[in-house]
Amino acid sequence: MTQAAQSWVRIPPDSEFPLENLPYGVFADAHGRPHIGVAAGDSIFDLHEAAHAGLFDGVVSRAVLTAPTMNLLLAAGRDAWSALRKRIRELLQDAPALLEGVNRDALVVGRPQAKLVLPFAAGDYVDFYSSLEHATNLGKIFRPDGEPLMPNWRWIPIGYHGRTSTIVIDGTPIVRPSGQHKAPSEPVPVFGPSRLLDIELEIGFVTGPGNRMGAPIPIESARDHIFGLVLVNDWSARDIQAWEYQPLGPFLAKNFCTSISPWVVTLEALEPFKKPLPQQDPEPLPYLRAKNDFMFDIHLEARLQTSSMTAPQIITNTNFQNLYWSIAQQLAHHTVNGCNLEPGDLLASGT
């Protein structure tokens, strides 16, 4: 993001966290207690302490910002999110009168030294399969003699339900999973550690206010139910997956771990990067159509470094706007049968 606004908090010119970004996260204070904060340059602006100082009175309840997770904030809704973001920017800009008589040093902590924790408690997790290229490539691997895409793929956003208990923050060590796998040339399956452990570079979105069971969320209202985006690594044991995925889909191949980034970037911060959703063929059914559906122009890159390598190597370059199904379509499809979402649910895009 390009930095324009100036702040009393040190923000290097090339920082990924200018005032135009202000992603939310949760960090442990000196006593190990979780505090909600926003990243600004090399610092974290402590919303917990700022709320205690009365800096958000009349904007957002103190209880929302002093909670141990972001879930109450997620439930507060878009008007509260916008008002809070506006006040945070006012507080962080140069010489704000709002901070007169307040100890600024008590409101910031060093970001590199902070211990980050999961920012929200995910009640449910769904991983979609929304990339045409990924679905085609995986189909060629799993069905080499058949059609790569299943007949329903271009009609509905395909997804599966995952485990929230194994959602972890980026950097958490991963234990190689074990399970059954069977090569085509083997007469029977064998049990043992996965020999084809894979990563999936994804972006996920975090839900805000949910919906009542039996009351679908219309696609035109999807933005009101999406707080922001996180990076997601959907760890995948491909050999286990190839043996188990038919007829019900992934199970042990996916449920052992999902890593997410510690920072949640709001849709409001991403507004300058919004792009129209490309035309889809065939045209989706009416409940999946929105007049101004959108994607985001977000460059994504993954690097890999093994123990025998001296430096990481780029293994993929891509862009979030290349997805076939939009996040609004994913959310609308998830709820069209009356399924209820709750604040803090995680919905990932697929590779």
CSV table of N, CA and C in Angstrom, one decimal, residues 27-188:
chain,number,residue,atom,x,y,z
A,27,PHE,N,-2.4,-9.4,20.3
A,27,PHE,CA,-1.0,-9.7,20.8
A,27,PHE,C,-1.1,-9.8,22.3
A,28,ALA,N,-0.1,-10.5,22.8
A,28,ALA,CA,0.0,-10.7,24.3
A,28,ALA,C,0.8,-9.5,24.9
A,29,ASP,N,0.2,-8.9,26.0
A,29,ASP,CA,0.9,-7.8,26.6
A,29,ASP,C,2.0,-8.4,27.5
A,30,ALA,N,2.7,-7.5,28.3
A,30,ALA,CA,3.8,-8.0,29.1
A,30,ALA,C,3.4,-9.1,30.2
A,31,HIS,N,2.1,-9.2,30.5
A,31,HIS,CA,1.7,-10.2,31.4
A,31,HIS,C,1.0,-11.4,30.8
A,32,GLY,N,1.1,-11.4,29.4
A,32,GLY,CA,0.6,-12.5,28.7
A,32,GLY,C,-0.9,-12.4,28.4
A,33,ARG,N,-1.5,-11.2,28.7
A,33,ARG,CA,-2.9,-11.1,28.4
A,33,ARG,C,-3.2,-10.6,27.0
A,34,PRO,N,-4.2,-11.1,26.3
A,34,PRO,CA,-4.4,-10.7,24.9
A,34,PRO,C,-5.0,-9.3,24.8
A,35,HIS,N,-4.4,-8.5,23.9
A,35,HIS,CA,-4.9,-7.2,23.6
A,35,HIS,C,-5.2,-7.0,22.1
A,36,ILE,N,-6.3,-6.4,21.8
A,36,ILE,CA,-6.5,-6.1,20.3
A,36,ILE,C,-5.7,-4.9,20.0
A,37,GLY,N,-5.1,-4.9,18.8
A,37,GLY,CA,-4.4,-3.8,18.3
A,37,GLY,C,-4.4,-3.7,16.8
A,38,VAL,N,-3.9,-2.6,16.3
A,38,VAL,CA,-3.7,-2.4,14.8
A,38,VAL,C,-2.3,-2.2,14.5
A,39,ALA,N,-1.8,-2.7,13.4
A,39,ALA,CA,-0.4,-2.5,13.0
A,39,ALA,C,-0.3,-1.2,12.3
A,40,ALA,N,0.7,-0.4,12.8
A,40,ALA,CA,1.0,0.9,12.1
A,40,ALA,C,2.6,1.0,12.1
A,41,GLY,N,3.1,0.9,10.9
A,41,GLY,CA,4.6,0.9,10.8
A,41,GLY,C,5.2,-0.2,11.6
A,42,ASP,N,6.2,0.2,12.4
A,42,ASP,CA,6.9,-0.8,13.2
A,42,ASP,C,6.3,-1.0,14.6
A,43,SER,N,5.1,-0.4,14.7
A,43,SER,CA,4.4,-0.5,16.1
A,43,SER,C,3.0,-1.1,16.0
A,44,ILE,N,2.5,-1.4,17.1
A,44,ILE,CA,1.1,-1.9,17.3
A,44,ILE,C,0.4,-0.8,18.1
A,45,PHE,N,-0.6,-0.2,17.6
A,45,PHE,CA,-1.4,0.7,18.4
A,45,PHE,C,-2.4,-0.1,19.3
A,46,ASP,N,-2.3,-0.1,20.6
A,46,ASP,CA,-3.0,-0.9,21.5
A,46,ASP,C,-4.4,-0.4,21.7
A,47,LEU,N,-5.4,-1.0,21.1
A,47,LEU,CA,-6.7,-0.6,21.2
A,47,LEU,C,-7.3,-0.8,22.6
A,48,HIS,N,-6.8,-1.9,23.3
A,48,HIS,CA,-7.2,-2.2,24.7
A,48,HIS,C,-6.9,-1.0,25.6
A,49,GLU,N,-5.6,-0.6,25.5
A,49,GLU,CA,-5.2,0.5,26.4
A,49,GLU,C,-5.9,1.9,26.0
A,50,ALA,N,-6.0,2.1,24.7
A,50,ALA,CA,-6.7,3.3,24.2
A,50,ALA,C,-8.1,3.3,24.6
A,51,ALA,N,-8.8,2.2,24.6
A,51,ALA,CA,-10.2,2.2,25.1
A,51,ALA,C,-10.3,2.5,26.6
A,52,HIS,N,-9.3,2.0,27.4
A,52,HIS,CA,-9.3,2.3,28.8
A,52,HIS,C,-9.1,3.8,29.0
A,53,ALA,N,-8.4,4.4,28.1
A,53,ALA,CA,-8.1,5.8,28.3
A,53,ALA,C,-9.3,6.7,27.8
A,54,GLY,N,-10.3,6.0,27.3
A,54,GLY,CA,-11.5,6.8,26.9
A,54,GLY,C,-11.5,7.3,25.5
A,55,LEU,N,-10.5,6.9,24.7
A,55,LEU,CA,-10.3,7.4,23.4
A,55,LEU,C,-11.3,7.0,22.3
A,56,PHE,N,-12.1,6.0,22.7
A,56,PHE,CA,-13.1,5.5,21.7
A,56,PHE,C,-14.5,5.6,22.3
A,57,ASP,N,-14.6,6.3,23.5
A,57,ASP,CA,-16.0,6.5,24.0
A,57,ASP,C,-16.9,7.2,23.1
A,58,GLY,N,-18.1,6.7,22.9
A,58,GLY,CA,-19.0,7.3,21.9
A,58,GLY,C,-18.8,6.8,20.5
A,59,VAL,N,-17.8,6.0,20.3
A,59,VAL,CA,-17.6,5.4,19.0
A,59,VAL,C,-17.8,3.9,19.0
A,60,VAL,N,-17.1,3.2,20.0
A,60,VAL,CA,-17.3,1.7,20.2
A,60,VAL,C,-17.2,1.5,21.7
A,61,SER,N,-18.0,0.5,22.1
A,61,SER,CA,-18.0,0.2,23.5
A,61,SER,C,-16.7,-0.3,24.0
A,62,ARG,N,-16.3,0.1,25.2
A,62,ARG,CA,-15.0,-0.3,25.8
A,62,ARG,C,-14.9,-1.9,25.8
A,63,ALA,N,-16.0,-2.5,26.1
A,63,ALA,CA,-16.1,-4.0,26.2
A,63,ALA,C,-15.6,-4.6,24.9
A,64,VAL,N,-16.0,-4.0,23.8
A,64,VAL,CA,-15.6,-4.6,22.5
A,64,VAL,C,-14.1,-4.6,22.3
A,65,LEU,N,-13.5,-3.5,22.7
A,65,LEU,CA,-12.0,-3.4,22.4
A,65,LEU,C,-11.1,-3.9,23.5
A,66,THR,N,-11.7,-4.3,24.7
A,66,THR,CA,-10.9,-4.9,25.7
A,66,THR,C,-11.2,-6.4,25.9
A,67,ALA,N,-11.9,-6.9,24.9
A,67,ALA,CA,-12.2,-8.4,24.9
A,67,ALA,C,-10.9,-9.1,24.4
A,68,PRO,N,-10.7,-10.4,24.8
A,68,PRO,CA,-9.5,-11.1,24.4
A,68,PRO,C,-9.4,-11.5,22.9
A,69,THR,N,-10.5,-11.4,22.2
A,69,THR,CA,-10.5,-11.7,20.8
A,69,THR,C,-11.3,-10.6,20.0
A,70,MET,N,-11.2,-10.6,18.7
A,70,MET,CA,-11.9,-9.7,17.9
A,70,MET,C,-13.4,-10.0,17.7
A,71,ASN,N,-13.9,-11.0,18.3
A,71,ASN,CA,-15.3,-11.5,17.9
A,71,ASN,C,-16.4,-10.5,18.2
A,72,LEU,N,-16.3,-9.8,19.3
A,72,LEU,CA,-17.3,-8.8,19.6
A,72,LEU,C,-17.2,-7.6,18.6
A,73,LEU,N,-16.0,-7.3,18.2
A,73,LEU,CA,-15.9,-6.3,17.2
A,73,LEU,C,-16.4,-6.7,15.8
A,74,LEU,N,-16.2,-8.0,15.5
A,74,LEU,CA,-16.8,-8.6,14.3
A,74,LEU,C,-18.3,-8.5,14.3
A,75,ALA,N,-18.9,-8.7,15.4
A,75,ALA,CA,-20.3,-8.7,15.6
A,75,ALA,C,-20.9,-7.3,15.5
A,76,ALA,N,-20.1,-6.3,15.7
A,76,ALA,CA,-20.6,-4.9,15.8
A,76,ALA,C,-21.1,-4.4,14.5
A,77,GLY,N,-20.7,-4.9,13.4
A,77,GLY,CA,-21.2,-4.4,12.1
A,77,GLY,C,-20.5,-3.3,11.4
A,78,ARG,N,-20.8,-3.1,10.2
A,78,ARG,CA,-20.1,-2.2,9.3
A,78,ARG,C,-20.1,-0.8,9.8
A,79,ASP,N,-21.1,-0.2,10.3
A,79,ASP,CA,-21.1,1.2,10.8
A,79,ASP,C,-20.1,1.3,11.9
A,80,ALA,N,-20.1,0.4,12.8
A,80,ALA,CA,-19.1,0.5,13.9
A,80,ALA,C,-17.7,0.3,13.4
A,81,TRP,N,-17.5,-0.6,12.4
A,81,TRP,CA,-16.1,-0.8,11.9
A,81,TRP,C,-15.6,0.5,11.2
A,82,SER,N,-16.5,1.2,10.4
A,82,SER,CA,-16.1,2.4,9.8
A,82,SER,C,-15.8,3.5,10.8
A,83,ALA,N,-16.6,3.6,11.8
A,83,ALA,CA,-16.4,4.7,12.8
A,83,ALA,C,-15.2,4.5,13.5
A,84,LEU,N,-14.9,3.2,13.9
A,84,LEU,CA,-13.7,2.9,14.6
A,84,LEU,C,-12.4,3.2,13.8
A,85,ARG,N,-12.4,2.8,12.5
A,85,ARG,CA,-11.3,3.0,11.6
A,85,ARG,C,-11.0,4.5,11.5
A,86,LYS,N,-12.1,5.3,11.3
A,86,LYS,CA,-11.9,6.7,11.2
A,86,LYS,C,-11.3,7.3,12.5
A,87,ARG,N,-11.7,6.9,13.7
A,87,ARG,CA,-11.2,7.4,14.9
A,87,ARG,C,-9.7,7.0,15.1
A,88,ILE,N,-9.4,5.7,14.7
A,88,ILE,CA,-8.0,5.3,14.8
A,88,ILE,C,-7.1,6.1,14.0
A,89,ARG,N,-7.5,6.4,12.7
A,89,ARG,CA,-6.7,7.2,11.9
A,89,ARG,C,-6.5,8.6,12.4
A,90,GLU,N,-7.6,9.2,13.0
A,90,GLU,CA,-7.5,10.5,13.6
A,90,GLU,C,-6.5,10.5,14.8
A,91,LEU,N,-6.5,9.4,15.6
A,91,LEU,CA,-5.6,9.3,16.7
A,91,LEU,C,-4.2,9.2,16.3
A,92,LEU,N,-3.9,8.5,15.2
A,92,LEU,CA,-2.5,8.2,14.8
A,92,LEU,C,-1.9,9.3,13.9
A,93,GLN,N,-2.7,10.2,13.4
A,93,GLN,CA,-2.1,11.2,12.6
A,93,GLN,C,-1.4,12.3,13.4
A,94,ASP,N,-0.6,13.0,12.7
A,94,ASP,CA,0.3,14.0,13.4
A,94,ASP,C,-0.4,14.9,14.3
A,95,ALA,N,0.1,15.0,15.6
A,95,ALA,CA,-0.4,16.0,16.6
A,95,ALA,C,-1.9,16.0,16.7
A,96,PRO,N,-2.5,14.9,17.0
A,96,PRO,CA,-4.0,15.0,17.1
A,96,PRO,C,-4.4,15.6,18.5
A,97,ALA,N,-5.3,16.5,18.5
A,97,ALA,CA,-5.7,17.1,19.7
A,97,ALA,C,-6.4,16.1,20.6
A,98,LEU,N,-6.9,15.0,20.0
A,98,LEU,CA,-7.6,14.0,20.8
A,98,LEU,C,-6.7,13.3,21.8
A,99,LEU,N,-5.3,13.4,21.6
A,99,LEU,CA,-4.4,12.8,22.5
A,99,LEU,C,-3.8,13.7,23.6
A,100,GLU,N,-4.3,14.9,23.7
A,100,GLU,CA,-3.8,15.8,24.7
A,100,GLU,C,-4.0,15.3,26.1
A,101,GLY,N,-2.9,15.2,26.9
A,101,GLY,CA,-2.9,14.7,28.2
A,101,GLY,C,-2.8,13.2,28.3
A,102,VAL,N,-2.7,12.5,27.2
A,102,VAL,CA,-2.6,11.1,27.2
A,102,VAL,C,-1.1,10.7,27.0
A,103,ASN,N,-0.7,9.7,27.7
A,103,ASN,CA,0.7,9.1,27.6
A,103,ASN,C,0.7,8.3,26.3
A,104,ARG,N,1.3,8.8,25.3
A,104,ARG,CA,1.3,8.1,24.0
A,104,ARG,C,2.1,6.8,24.1
A,105,ASP,N,3.2,6.9,24.8
A,105,ASP,CA,4.1,5.7,24.9
A,105,ASP,C,3.3,4.5,25.4
A,106,ALA,N,2.3,4.7,26.3
A,106,ALA,CA,1.5,3.5,26.8
A,106,ALA,C,0.6,2.9,25.8
A,107,LEU,N,0.4,3.6,24.6
A,107,LEU,CA,-0.5,3.2,23.7
A,107,LEU,C,0.1,2.4,22.5
A,108,VAL,N,1.4,2.3,22.5
A,108,VAL,CA,2.1,1.6,21.4
A,108,VAL,C,3.1,0.6,21.9
A,109,VAL,N,3.3,-0.5,21.2
A,109,VAL,CA,4.3,-1.5,21.5
A,109,VAL,C,5.0,-1.8,20.2
A,110,GLY,N,6.3,-2.3,20.3
A,110,GLY,CA,7.1,-2.6,19.2
A,110,GLY,C,6.5,-3.9,18.5
A,111,ARG,N,6.2,-3.7,17.2
A,111,ARG,CA,5.6,-4.9,16.5
A,111,ARG,C,6.6,-6.0,16.3
A,112,PRO,N,7.9,-5.8,16.0
A,112,PRO,CA,8.8,-7.0,15.9
A,112,PRO,C,8.9,-7.8,17.1
A,113,GLN,N,8.8,-7.1,18.3
A,113,GLN,CA,8.9,-7.8,19.6
A,113,GLN,C,7.7,-8.4,20.1
A,114,ALA,N,6.5,-8.1,19.5
A,114,ALA,CA,5.3,-8.5,20.1
A,114,ALA,C,5.0,-10.0,19.8
A,115,LYS,N,4.4,-10.7,20.7
A,115,LYS,CA,4.0,-12.0,20.5
A,115,LYS,C,2.5,-12.0,20.0
A,116,LEU,N,2.3,-12.4,18.7
A,116,LEU,CA,1.0,-12.3,18.2
A,116,LEU,C,0.3,-13.7,18.4
A,117,VAL,N,-1.0,-13.6,18.6
A,117,VAL,CA,-1.8,-14.8,18.8
A,117,VAL,C,-3.0,-14.8,17.8
A,118,LEU,N,-3.8,-15.8,17.8
A,118,LEU,CA,-4.9,-15.9,16.9
A,118,LEU,C,-5.8,-14.7,17.1
A,119,PRO,N,-6.2,-13.9,16.1
A,119,PRO,CA,-6.9,-12.7,16.3
A,119,PRO,C,-8.4,-12.9,16.6
A,120,PHE,N,-9.0,-14.0,16.2
A,120,PHE,CA,-10.4,-14.3,16.4
A,120,PHE,C,-10.6,-15.7,16.7
A,121,ALA,N,-11.7,-16.0,17.4
A,121,ALA,CA,-12.1,-17.4,17.7
A,121,ALA,C,-13.0,-17.9,16.6
A,122,ALA,N,-12.5,-18.8,15.7
A,122,ALA,CA,-13.3,-19.2,14.6
A,122,ALA,C,-14.3,-20.3,15.0
A,123,GLY,N,-15.6,-20.1,14.8
A,123,GLY,CA,-16.5,-21.1,15.2
A,123,GLY,C,-16.7,-22.1,14.1
A,124,ASP,N,-16.6,-21.7,12.9
A,124,ASP,CA,-16.7,-22.6,11.8
A,124,ASP,C,-15.6,-22.2,10.7
A,125,TYR,N,-15.3,-23.2,9.9
A,125,TYR,CA,-14.3,-23.0,8.8
A,125,TYR,C,-14.7,-23.7,7.6
A,126,VAL,N,-14.7,-23.0,6.5
A,126,VAL,CA,-15.0,-23.6,5.2
A,126,VAL,C,-13.9,-23.3,4.2
A,127,ASP,N,-13.5,-24.2,3.4
A,127,ASP,CA,-12.5,-24.0,2.4
A,127,ASP,C,-13.1,-24.2,1.0
A,128,PHE,N,-13.1,-23.2,0.2
A,128,PHE,CA,-13.7,-23.2,-1.1
A,128,PHE,C,-12.6,-23.7,-2.1
A,129,TYR,N,-13.1,-23.9,-3.3
A,129,TYR,CA,-12.3,-24.5,-4.4
A,129,TYR,C,-12.5,-23.6,-5.6
A,130,SER,N,-12.2,-22.3,-5.5
A,130,SER,CA,-12.7,-21.2,-6.4
A,130,SER,C,-11.8,-20.8,-7.5
A,131,SER,N,-10.6,-21.5,-7.6
A,131,SER,CA,-9.7,-21.2,-8.7
A,131,SER,C,-9.9,-22.1,-9.8
A,132,LEU,N,-10.2,-21.6,-11.0
A,132,LEU,CA,-10.4,-22.5,-12.2
A,132,LEU,C,-9.1,-23.3,-12.5
A,133,GLU,N,-8.0,-22.6,-12.4
A,133,GLU,CA,-6.7,-23.2,-12.8
A,133,GLU,C,-6.3,-24.3,-11.8
A,134,HIS,N,-6.5,-24.0,-10.5
A,134,HIS,CA,-6.2,-25.0,-9.5
A,134,HIS,C,-7.1,-26.2,-9.6
A,135,ALA,N,-8.4,-26.0,-9.8
A,135,ALA,CA,-9.3,-27.1,-9.9
A,135,ALA,C,-9.0,-27.9,-11.1
A,136,THR,N,-8.6,-27.3,-12.2
A,136,THR,CA,-8.3,-28.0,-13.4
A,136,THR,C,-7.0,-28.8,-13.2
A,137,ASN,N,-6.0,-28.2,-12.6
A,137,ASN,CA,-4.7,-28.9,-12.4
A,137,ASN,C,-4.9,-30.1,-11.5
A,138,LEU,N,-5.6,-29.9,-10.4
A,138,LEU,CA,-5.8,-31.0,-9.4
A,138,LEU,C,-6.7,-32.1,-10.0
A,139,GLY,N,-7.7,-31.7,-10.9
A,139,GLY,CA,-8.4,-32.8,-11.6
A,139,GLY,C,-7.6,-33.6,-12.5
A,140,LYS,N,-6.6,-33.0,-13.1
A,140,LYS,CA,-5.7,-33.8,-14.0
A,140,LYS,C,-4.9,-34.8,-13.2
A,141,ILE,N,-4.5,-34.4,-12.0
A,141,ILE,CA,-3.7,-35.2,-11.1
A,141,ILE,C,-4.5,-36.4,-10.6
A,142,PHE,N,-5.7,-36.1,-10.1
A,142,PHE,CA,-6.6,-37.1,-9.4
A,142,PHE,C,-7.4,-37.9,-10.4
A,143,ARG,N,-7.7,-37.4,-11.6
A,143,ARG,CA,-8.5,-38.1,-12.6
A,143,ARG,C,-7.8,-38.0,-14.0
A,144,PRO,N,-6.6,-38.6,-14.1
A,144,PRO,CA,-5.8,-38.4,-15.3
A,144,PRO,C,-6.5,-38.9,-16.6
A,145,ASP,N,-7.4,-39.8,-16.5
A,145,ASP,CA,-8.1,-40.3,-17.6
A,145,ASP,C,-9.5,-39.7,-17.8
A,146,GLY,N,-9.9,-38.8,-17.0
A,146,GLY,CA,-11.2,-38.2,-17.1
A,146,GLY,C,-11.2,-36.7,-17.3
A,147,GLU,N,-12.4,-36.1,-17.2
A,147,GLU,CA,-12.5,-34.6,-17.4
A,147,GLU,C,-11.9,-34.0,-16.1
A,148,PRO,N,-11.0,-33.0,-16.2
A,148,PRO,CA,-10.4,-32.3,-15.0
A,148,PRO,C,-11.5,-31.7,-14.1
A,149,LEU,N,-12.5,-31.0,-14.7
A,149,LEU,CA,-13.5,-30.3,-14.0
A,149,LEU,C,-14.7,-31.2,-13.9
A,150,MET,N,-15.3,-31.3,-12.7
A,150,MET,CA,-16.6,-32.0,-12.5
A,150,MET,C,-17.7,-31.1,-13.2
A,151,PRO,N,-18.8,-31.7,-13.6
A,151,PRO,CA,-19.8,-30.9,-14.3
A,151,PRO,C,-20.4,-29.8,-13.5
A,152,ASN,N,-20.4,-29.8,-12.2
A,152,ASN,CA,-21.0,-28.8,-11.3
A,152,ASN,C,-20.1,-27.6,-11.1
A,153,TRP,N,-18.8,-27.7,-11.4
A,153,TRP,CA,-17.8,-26.7,-10.9
A,153,TRP,C,-18.1,-25.3,-11.4
A,154,ARG,N,-18.5,-25.1,-12.6
A,154,ARG,CA,-18.8,-23.8,-13.1
A,154,ARG,C,-20.2,-23.3,-12.7
A,155,TRP,N,-20.9,-24.1,-12.0
A,155,TRP,CA,-22.3,-23.6,-11.6
A,155,TRP,C,-22.4,-23.3,-10.1
A,156,ILE,N,-21.6,-23.9,-9.3
A,156,ILE,CA,-21.6,-23.6,-7.8
A,156,ILE,C,-20.2,-23.5,-7.2
A,157,PRO,N,-20.0,-22.6,-6.3
A,157,PRO,CA,-18.8,-22.5,-5.5
A,157,PRO,C,-18.6,-23.8,-4.7
A,158,ILE,N,-17.7,-24.7,-5.0
A,158,ILE,CA,-17.5,-25.9,-4.3
A,158,ILE,C,-16.7,-25.6,-3.0
A,159,GLY,N,-17.1,-26.3,-1.9
A,159,GLY,CA,-16.4,-26.1,-0.7
A,159,GLY,C,-16.5,-27.3,0.2
A,160,TYR,N,-15.7,-27.4,1.3
A,160,TYR,CA,-15.9,-28.4,2.3
A,160,TYR,C,-15.7,-27.8,3.6
A,161,HIS,N,-16.2,-28.4,4.7
A,161,HIS,CA,-16.1,-28.0,6.0
A,161,HIS,C,-14.8,-28.5,6.7
A,162,GLY,N,-14.0,-27.7,7.3
A,162,GLY,CA,-12.8,-28.1,7.9
A,162,GLY,C,-12.9,-28.0,9.4
A,163,ARG,N,-11.7,-28.2,10.1
A,163,ARG,CA,-11.6,-28.2,11.5
A,163,ARG,C,-11.2,-26.8,12.0
A,164,THR,N,-11.9,-26.2,13.0
A,164,THR,CA,-11.4,-25.0,13.6
A,164,THR,C,-10.4,-25.2,14.7
A,165,SER,N,-10.4,-26.4,15.3
A,165,SER,CA,-9.5,-26.7,16.4
A,165,SER,C,-8.0,-26.7,15.9
A,166,THR,N,-7.8,-26.9,14.6
A,166,THR,CA,-6.4,-26.9,14.1
A,166,THR,C,-6.1,-25.7,13.3
A,167,ILE,N,-6.9,-24.6,13.4
A,167,ILE,CA,-6.5,-23.3,12.8
A,167,ILE,C,-5.4,-22.7,13.7
A,168,VAL,N,-4.2,-22.4,13.2
A,168,VAL,CA,-3.1,-21.9,14.0
A,168,VAL,C,-2.6,-20.6,13.3
A,169,ILE,N,-1.9,-19.8,14.0
A,169,ILE,CA,-1.3,-18.6,13.5
A,169,ILE,C,0.0,-19.0,12.7
A,170,ASP,N,0.3,-18.2,11.7
A,170,ASP,CA,1.5,-18.4,10.9
A,170,ASP,C,2.7,-18.5,11.8
A,171,GLY,N,3.6,-19.5,11.4
A,171,GLY,CA,4.8,-19.7,12.2
A,171,GLY,C,4.7,-20.9,13.2
A,172,THR,N,3.5,-21.4,13.4
A,172,THR,CA,3.3,-22.5,14.3
A,172,THR,C,3.9,-23.7,13.7
A,173,PRO,N,4.8,-24.5,14.4
A,173,PRO,CA,5.4,-25.7,13.8
A,173,PRO,C,4.3,-26.7,13.4
A,174,ILE,N,4.5,-27.4,12.3
A,174,ILE,CA,3.5,-28.4,11.8
A,174,ILE,C,4.1,-29.8,11.9
A,175,VAL,N,3.3,-30.7,12.5
A,175,VAL,CA,3.7,-32.1,12.5
A,175,VAL,C,3.3,-32.8,11.2
A,176,ARG,N,4.2,-33.5,10.5
A,176,ARG,CA,3.8,-34.2,9.3
A,176,ARG,C,2.7,-35.2,9.7
A,177,PRO,N,1.5,-35.2,8.9
A,177,PRO,CA,0.4,-36.1,9.3
A,177,PRO,C,0.7,-37.5,8.8
A,178,SER,N,0.0,-38.4,9.5
A,178,SER,CA,0.0,-39.8,9.0
A,178,SER,C,-1.4,-40.2,8.6
A,179,GLY,N,-1.5,-41.2,7.8
A,179,GLY,CA,-2.8,-41.7,7.4
A,179,GLY,C,-2.6,-42.8,6.3
A,180,GLN,N,-3.7,-43.2,5.8
A,180,GLN,CA,-3.6,-44.2,4.7
A,180,GLN,C,-3.3,-43.6,3.4
A,181,HIS,N,-2.5,-44.2,2.6
A,181,HIS,CA,-2.3,-43.8,1.2
A,181,HIS,C,-2.0,-45.0,0.3
A,182,LYS,N,-2.4,-44.9,-0.9
A,182,LYS,CA,-2.3,-46.1,-1.8
A,182,LYS,C,-1.9,-45.6,-3.2
A,183,ALA,N,-0.7,-45.9,-3.7
A,183,ALA,CA,-0.3,-45.6,-5.1
A,183,ALA,C,-1.1,-46.5,-6.0
A,184,PRO,N,-1.3,-46.1,-7.3
A,184,PRO,CA,-2.0,-46.9,-8.3
A,184,PRO,C,-1.4,-48.3,-8.5
A,185,SER,N,-0.1,-48.4,-8.3
A,185,SER,CA,0.6,-49.6,-8.5
A,185,SER,C,0.6,-50.6,-7.3
A,186,GLU,N,0.1,-50.0,-6.2
A,186,GLU,CA,0.1,-50.9,-4.9
A,186,GLU,C,-1.2,-51.6,-4.8
A,187,PRO,N,-1.2,-52.9,-4.4
A,187,PRO,CA,-2.4,-53.7,-4.3
A,187,PRO,C,-3.3,-53.3,-3.1
A,188,VAL,N,-2.7,-52.8,-2.0
A,188,VAL,CA,-3.5,-52.4,-0.8
A,188,VAL,C,-2.9,-51.1,-0.3
